[in-house]
Amino acid sequence: MAASVNAHNATQDALLDAYEGLLVHVSQMHKLASTEQWEELIEQRTHYVMLVERLHELDSGVILDESGRQRKARLLEDILEYDVEIRRRLVARRDELGKLIGVSQRQRDLHRAYAPQQGAQMHSDDGVDA
């Protein structure tokens, strides 16, 4: 009986340690988002998704006692707070990039519209000098 209790506690501790690790990882991602290190953030986000998938598998096989459930709830709350803030910053960055793309497209369209006229004007100017 004591062996099964110890095994359960070890499994519970492993699960909660995995949640702690996820919290550390998401807090690092939050720092990257706060300092606008987008490439690194995207790289870490891929790793984050893999951690969540592994955690889900581990979580499905573990039954937590009351203190474990409370600890898990606190960890999840912290993880989700970071995740919401990261997503907010990513959406703002996406919107910013969308505006930059729009400006770039308008500049390209203007260049296409006026470049033929400038070319024709330059040729007529060349004829005047001759």
PDB file of C-alpha atoms in Angstrom:
ATOM      1  CA  MET A   1       0.000   0.000   0.000  1.00  0.00           C
ATOM      2  CA  ALA A   2       2.796   2.428   0.898  1.00  0.00           C
ATOM      3  CA  ALA A   3       4.445   1.686  -2.437  1.00  0.00           C
ATOM      4  CA  SER A   4       1.316   2.654  -4.371  1.00  0.00           C
ATOM      5  CA  VAL A   5       0.956   5.876  -2.372  1.00  0.00           C
ATOM      6  CA  ASN A   6       4.597   6.726  -3.072  1.00  0.00           C
ATOM      7  CA  ALA A   7       4.133   5.947  -6.780  1.00  0.00           C
ATOM      8  CA  HIS A   8       1.026   8.137  -6.898  1.00  0.00           C
ATOM      9  CA  ASN A   9       2.846  10.988  -5.150  1.00  0.00           C
ATOM     10  CA  ALA A  10       5.789  10.652  -7.525  1.00  0.00           C
ATOM     11  CA  THR A  11       3.472  10.728 -10.548  1.00  0.00           C
ATOM     12  CA  GLN A  12       1.582  13.702  -9.134  1.00  0.00           C
ATOM     13  CA  ASP A  13       4.844  15.517  -8.415  1.00  0.00           C
ATOM     14  CA  ALA A  14       6.077  14.790 -11.946  1.00  0.00           C
ATOM     15  CA  LEU A  15       2.892  16.248 -13.404  1.00  0.00           C
ATOM     16  CA  LEU A  16       3.033  19.371 -11.246  1.00  0.00           C
ATOM     17  CA  ASP A  17       6.735  19.779 -12.032  1.00  0.00           C
ATOM     18  CA  ALA A  18       5.821  19.652 -15.725  1.00  0.00           C
ATOM     19  CA  TYR A  19       3.305  22.443 -15.163  1.00  0.00           C
ATOM     20  CA  GLU A  20       5.990  24.422 -13.332  1.00  0.00           C
ATOM     21  CA  GLY A  21       8.295  23.915 -16.321  1.00  0.00           C
ATOM     22  CA  LEU A  22       5.591  25.129 -18.668  1.00  0.00           C
ATOM     23  CA  LEU A  23       5.109  28.217 -16.509  1.00  0.00           C
ATOM     24  CA  VAL A  24       8.838  28.971 -16.679  1.00  0.00           C
ATOM     25  CA  HIS A  25       8.788  28.526 -20.446  1.00  0.00           C
ATOM     26  CA  VAL A  26       5.761  30.770 -20.979  1.00  0.00           C
ATOM     27  CA  SER A  27       7.255  33.465 -18.729  1.00  0.00           C
ATOM     28  CA  GLN A  28      10.374  33.433 -20.921  1.00  0.00           C
ATOM     29  CA  MET A  29       8.153  33.766 -23.975  1.00  0.00           C
ATOM     30  CA  HIS A  30       6.440  36.720 -22.327  1.00  0.00           C
ATOM     31  CA  LYS A  31       9.818  38.412 -21.897  1.00  0.00           C
ATOM     32  CA  LEU A  32      10.572  37.836 -25.588  1.00  0.00           C
ATOM     33  CA  ALA A  33       7.220  39.362 -26.570  1.00  0.00           C
ATOM     34  CA  SER A  34       7.790  42.317 -24.254  1.00  0.00           C
ATOM     35  CA  THR A  35      11.163  43.017 -25.856  1.00  0.00           C
ATOM     36  CA  GLU A  36       9.765  42.413 -29.371  1.00  0.00           C
ATOM     37  CA  GLN A  37      12.093  39.508 -30.126  1.00  0.00           C
ATOM     38  CA  TRP A  38       9.596  38.038 -32.562  1.00  0.00           C
ATOM     39  CA  GLU A  39      11.706  35.408 -34.305  1.00  0.00           C
ATOM     40  CA  GLU A  40      12.836  33.904 -31.010  1.00  0.00           C
ATOM     41  CA  LEU A  41       9.289  34.056 -29.697  1.00  0.00           C
ATOM     42  CA  ILE A  42       7.926  32.118 -32.664  1.00  0.00           C
ATOM     43  CA  GLU A  43      10.675  29.540 -32.225  1.00  0.00           C
ATOM     44  CA  GLN A  44       9.814  29.194 -28.528  1.00  0.00           C
ATOM     45  CA  ARG A  45       6.092  29.045 -29.309  1.00  0.00           C
ATOM     46  CA  THR A  46       6.661  25.884 -31.345  1.00  0.00           C
ATOM     47  CA  HIS A  47       8.464  24.331 -28.378  1.00  0.00           C
ATOM     48  CA  TYR A  48       5.640  25.515 -26.095  1.00  0.00           C
ATOM     49  CA  VAL A  49       3.031  23.704 -28.190  1.00  0.00           C
ATOM     50  CA  MET A  50       5.047  20.491 -27.972  1.00  0.00           C
ATOM     51  CA  LEU A  51       5.322  20.884 -24.170  1.00  0.00           C
ATOM     52  CA  VAL A  52       1.564  21.374 -23.895  1.00  0.00           C
ATOM     53  CA  GLU A  53       0.923  18.233 -25.947  1.00  0.00           C
ATOM     54  CA  ARG A  54       3.257  16.162 -23.756  1.00  0.00           C
ATOM     55  CA  LEU A  55       1.692  17.643 -20.633  1.00  0.00           C
ATOM     56  CA  HIS A  56      -1.779  16.751 -21.875  1.00  0.00           C
ATOM     57  CA  GLU A  57      -0.725  13.130 -22.306  1.00  0.00           C
ATOM     58  CA  LEU A  58       0.820  13.024 -18.831  1.00  0.00           C
ATOM     59  CA  ASP A  59      -2.168  14.820 -17.290  1.00  0.00           C
ATOM     60  CA  SER A  60      -4.695  12.336 -18.612  1.00  0.00           C
ATOM     61  CA  GLY A  61      -3.133   9.506 -16.605  1.00  0.00           C
ATOM     62  CA  VAL A  62      -2.769  11.243 -13.231  1.00  0.00           C
ATOM     63  CA  ILE A  63      -5.393  11.780 -10.555  1.00  0.00           C
ATOM     64  CA  LEU A  64      -4.441  14.655  -8.283  1.00  0.00           C
ATOM     65  CA  ASP A  65      -5.276  14.973  -4.622  1.00  0.00           C
ATOM     66  CA  GLU A  66      -6.847  18.206  -3.345  1.00  0.00           C
ATOM     67  CA  SER A  67      -3.564  20.057  -2.781  1.00  0.00           C
ATOM     68  CA  GLY A  68      -2.345  18.920  -6.198  1.00  0.00           C
ATOM     69  CA  ARG A  69      -5.520  20.203  -7.859  1.00  0.00           C
ATOM     70  CA  GLN A  70      -5.141  23.543  -6.113  1.00  0.00           C
ATOM     71  CA  ARG A  71      -1.501  23.845  -7.145  1.00  0.00           C
ATOM     72  CA  LYS A  72      -2.362  22.879 -10.716  1.00  0.00           C
ATOM     73  CA  ALA A  73      -5.145  25.490 -10.786  1.00  0.00           C
ATOM     74  CA  ARG A  74      -2.754  28.244  -9.626  1.00  0.00           C
ATOM     75  CA  LEU A  75      -0.152  27.193 -12.182  1.00  0.00           C
ATOM     76  CA  LEU A  76      -2.730  27.118 -14.978  1.00  0.00           C
ATOM     77  CA  GLU A  77      -3.995  30.553 -14.006  1.00  0.00           C
ATOM     78  CA  ASP A  78      -0.473  31.980 -14.207  1.00  0.00           C
ATOM     79  CA  ILE A  79       0.247  30.179 -17.483  1.00  0.00           C
ATOM     80  CA  LEU A  80      -2.972  31.466 -19.044  1.00  0.00           C
ATOM     81  CA  GLU A  81      -2.315  35.042 -17.919  1.00  0.00           C
ATOM     82  CA  TYR A  82       1.039  34.985 -19.686  1.00  0.00           C
ATOM     83  CA  ASP A  83      -0.512  33.317 -22.728  1.00  0.00           C
ATOM     84  CA  VAL A  84      -3.230  35.964 -23.034  1.00  0.00           C
ATOM     85  CA  GLU A  85      -0.660  38.763 -22.849  1.00  0.00           C
ATOM     86  CA  ILE A  86       1.588  37.075 -25.418  1.00  0.00           C
ATOM     87  CA  ARG A  87      -1.357  36.643 -27.769  1.00  0.00           C
ATOM     88  CA  ARG A  88      -2.335  40.279 -27.300  1.00  0.00           C
ATOM     89  CA  ARG A  89       1.172  41.380 -28.241  1.00  0.00           C
ATOM     90  CA  LEU A  90       1.255  39.023 -31.237  1.00  0.00           C
ATOM     91  CA  VAL A  91      -2.050  40.394 -32.527  1.00  0.00           C
ATOM     92  CA  ALA A  92      -0.724  43.944 -32.171  1.00  0.00           C
ATOM     93  CA  ARG A  93       2.416  42.936 -34.067  1.00  0.00           C
ATOM     94  CA  ARG A  94       0.336  41.263 -36.779  1.00  0.00           C
ATOM     95  CA  ASP A  95      -1.750  44.423 -37.150  1.00  0.00           C
ATOM     96  CA  GLU A  96       1.404  46.539 -37.335  1.00  0.00           C
ATOM     97  CA  LEU A  97       2.853  44.297 -40.039  1.00  0.00           C
ATOM     98  CA  GLY A  98      -0.449  44.425 -41.915  1.00  0.00           C
ATOM     99  CA  LYS A  99      -0.299  48.208 -41.985  1.00  0.00           C
ATOM    100  CA  LEU A 100       3.300  48.129 -43.202  1.00  0.00           C
ATOM    101  CA  ILE A 101       2.367  45.688 -45.950  1.00  0.00           C
ATOM    102  CA  GLY A 102      -0.520  47.951 -46.960  1.00  0.00           C
ATOM    103  CA  VAL A 103       1.762  50.986 -47.172  1.00  0.00           C
ATOM    104  CA  SER A 104       4.282  49.003 -49.189  1.00  0.00           C
ATOM    105  CA  GLN A 105       1.600  47.824 -51.613  1.00  0.00           C
ATOM    106  CA  ARG A 106       0.294  51.374 -52.075  1.00  0.00           C
ATOM    107  CA  GLN A 107       3.809  52.627 -52.767  1.00  0.00           C
ATOM    108  CA  ARG A 108       4.326  49.852 -55.308  1.00  0.00           C
ATOM    109  CA  ASP A 109       0.991  50.640 -56.969  1.00  0.00           C
ATOM    110  CA  LEU A 110       1.872  54.339 -57.149  1.00  0.00           C
ATOM    111  CA  HIS A 111       5.250  53.521 -58.605  1.00  0.00           C
ATOM    112  CA  ARG A 112       3.638  51.303 -61.240  1.00  0.00           C
ATOM    113  CA  ALA A 113       1.073  53.973 -62.067  1.00  0.00           C
ATOM    114  CA  TYR A 114       3.546  56.844 -62.434  1.00  0.00           C
ATOM    115  CA  ALA A 115       6.688  55.065 -63.618  1.00  0.00           C
ATOM    116  CA  PRO A 116       5.512  54.851 -67.274  1.00  0.00           C
ATOM    117  CA  GLN A 117       4.743  58.579 -67.268  1.00  0.00           C
ATOM    118  CA  GLN A 118       8.140  59.382 -65.816  1.00  0.00           C
ATOM    119  CA  GLY A 119       9.783  57.224 -68.472  1.00  0.00           C
ATOM    120  CA  ALA A 120       7.887  59.007 -71.264  1.00  0.00           C
ATOM    121  CA  GLN A 121       8.736  62.390 -69.756  1.00  0.00           C
ATOM    122  CA  MET A 122      12.411  61.487 -69.552  1.00  0.00           C
ATOM    123  CA  HIS A 123      12.398  60.462 -73.244  1.00  0.00           C
ATOM    124  CA  SER A 124      10.757  63.746 -74.286  1.00  0.00           C
ATOM    125  CA  ASP A 125      13.309  65.646 -72.170  1.00  0.00           C
ATOM    126  CA  ASP A 126      16.066  63.745 -73.987  1.00  0.00           C
ATOM    127  CA  GLY A 127      14.676  64.924 -77.323  1.00  0.00           C
ATOM    128  CA  VAL A 128      14.739  68.597 -76.234  1.00  0.00           C
ATOM    129  CA  ASP A 129      18.422  68.480 -75.353  1.00  0.00           C
ATOM    130  CA  ALA A 130      19.422  67.042 -78.726  1.00  0.00           C
TER     131      ALA A 130
END
